[in-house]
Structures are given as structure tokens and as C-alpha cells.
Amino acid sequence: RDFRMACQTILGVAAETVEESKRCPIFREWLKGKTDAAQLWNSFFAHHGGLAPMLRPPVTTLLEQNKDAITMLSENRKQLLNRRKRRR
């Protein structure tokens, strides 16, 4: 919550935009510059966790990233349940 508020108050952008920017190689190159804006962002990062992710990814993103693992676990669970039914 504090991170979100700081992004909006200090940088004037949403926290999601800041997180997306952190992952961008072009943005990281820009941060190395000596412009006033780059210095502002660097100062912000120095006081708010650096370039490490500060927001949890949305649940849907986590599910999409782990879709194959979830499918495999579901299939294994179905097989296990079928085996148990056959034993009875």
C-alpha cells in the first residue's frame, strides 16, 4: 500500500507502471543517465526497495505461469483417484 502511494505521489505513475519499468532493459539503461528525471527515479528506488519487485503478481498471472504444472498435478490426481476406485 505504501509503495503504491509513493509511486503515485513521488513519480506520478501507478505502481504497476513502475514494476513494468523495472523489468525493461531500455529503462534500466536510461536510469544510468545523469538527467534530473533519472536521478529522481534513482532516488525513489534507493528509498523504496531498489529494482526488486515490490508488488505481488496477480493470481491470474501466477496461474498462467504454472498452468502446465497444475494440469500435470490434476492428471496425476485423477489417475490416483481412479486407482483407488479400482481397488475397492
Short mmCIF file of C-alpha atoms in Angstrom, two decimals:
data_model
loop_
_atom_site.label_atom_id
_atom_site.label_comp_id
_atom_site.label_asym_id
_atom_site.label_seq_id
_atom_site.Cartn_x
_atom_site.Cartn_y
_atom_site.Cartn_z
CA ARG A 1 0.00 0.00 0.00
CA ASP A 2 2.79 2.41 0.92
CA PHE A 3 4.68 1.55 -2.26
CA ARG A 4 1.61 2.22 -4.38
CA MET A 5 1.05 5.56 -2.71
CA ALA A 6 4.72 6.55 -3.03
CA CYS A 7 4.73 5.73 -6.75
CA GLN A 8 1.72 7.91 -7.34
CA THR A 9 2.85 10.75 -5.07
CA ILE A 10 6.55 10.96 -5.94
CA LEU A 11 6.71 9.69 -9.51
CA GLY A 12 3.17 10.45 -10.63
CA VAL A 13 2.59 6.98 -12.08
CA ALA A 14 0.88 3.78 -10.98
CA ALA A 15 2.87 1.16 -9.08
CA GLU A 16 2.24 -1.35 -11.88
CA THR A 17 3.94 1.02 -14.32
CA VAL A 18 6.94 1.29 -12.03
CA GLU A 19 7.17 -2.51 -11.76
CA GLU A 20 6.93 -2.91 -15.52
CA SER A 21 9.62 -0.26 -16.00
CA LYS A 22 12.00 -2.07 -13.64
CA ARG A 23 11.93 -5.12 -15.92
CA CYS A 24 12.64 -3.13 -19.09
CA PRO A 25 16.30 -3.18 -20.25
CA ILE A 26 15.88 0.17 -22.04
CA PHE A 27 14.56 1.76 -18.85
CA ARG A 28 17.48 0.36 -16.85
CA GLU A 29 19.88 1.89 -19.37
CA TRP A 30 18.05 5.23 -19.07
CA LEU A 31 18.45 5.06 -15.27
CA LYS A 32 22.23 5.20 -15.73
CA GLY A 33 21.88 8.66 -17.27
CA LYS A 34 22.52 11.93 -15.49
CA THR A 35 19.20 13.63 -16.24
CA ASP A 36 17.11 15.13 -13.46
CA ALA A 37 14.36 12.61 -14.13
CA ALA A 38 16.75 9.63 -13.93
CA GLN A 39 18.13 10.99 -10.67
CA LEU A 40 14.58 11.32 -9.27
CA TRP A 41 13.78 7.71 -10.15
CA ASN A 42 17.12 6.51 -8.73
CA SER A 43 16.43 8.39 -5.51
CA PHE A 44 12.96 6.85 -5.37
CA PHE A 45 14.39 3.35 -5.83
CA ALA A 46 17.03 4.00 -3.16
CA HIS A 47 14.26 4.67 -0.65
CA HIS A 48 11.68 2.13 -1.85
CA GLY A 49 13.30 -1.27 -2.32
CA GLY A 50 15.52 -0.71 -5.35
CA LEU A 51 14.84 -2.66 -8.52
CA ALA A 52 13.46 -5.68 -6.66
CA PRO A 53 9.79 -6.46 -7.34
CA MET A 54 7.60 -4.76 -4.74
CA LEU A 55 4.17 -5.96 -5.88
CA ARG A 56 2.87 -9.49 -5.86
CA PRO A 57 1.88 -10.67 -9.31
CA PRO A 58 -1.85 -11.06 -9.88
CA VAL A 59 -3.21 -14.54 -9.20
CA THR A 60 -4.14 -14.97 -12.84
CA THR A 61 -0.52 -14.36 -13.84
CA LEU A 62 0.66 -16.96 -11.34
CA LEU A 63 -1.87 -19.46 -12.65
CA GLU A 64 -0.86 -18.83 -16.25
CA GLN A 65 2.82 -19.30 -15.41
CA ASN A 66 2.11 -22.57 -13.63
CA LYS A 67 -0.61 -23.87 -15.96
CA ASP A 68 1.43 -26.88 -17.11
CA ALA A 69 2.33 -27.88 -13.56
CA ILE A 70 -1.26 -27.51 -12.43
CA THR A 71 -2.50 -29.60 -15.37
CA MET A 72 0.05 -32.30 -14.63
CA LEU A 73 -0.93 -32.36 -10.94
CA SER A 74 -4.60 -32.57 -11.89
CA GLU A 75 -3.92 -35.51 -14.21
CA ASN A 76 -1.87 -37.27 -11.54
CA ARG A 77 -4.67 -36.73 -9.03
CA LYS A 78 -7.25 -38.17 -11.45
CA GLN A 79 -5.06 -41.24 -12.03
CA LEU A 80 -4.62 -41.72 -8.31
CA LEU A 81 -8.37 -41.47 -7.68
CA ASN A 82 -9.08 -43.96 -10.49
CA ARG A 83 -6.62 -46.44 -8.99
CA ARG A 84 -8.29 -46.13 -5.59
CA LYS A 85 -11.72 -46.74 -7.13
CA ARG A 86 -10.48 -49.89 -8.88
CA ARG A 87 -9.07 -51.30 -5.63
CA ARG A 88 -12.44 -51.13 -3.89
#
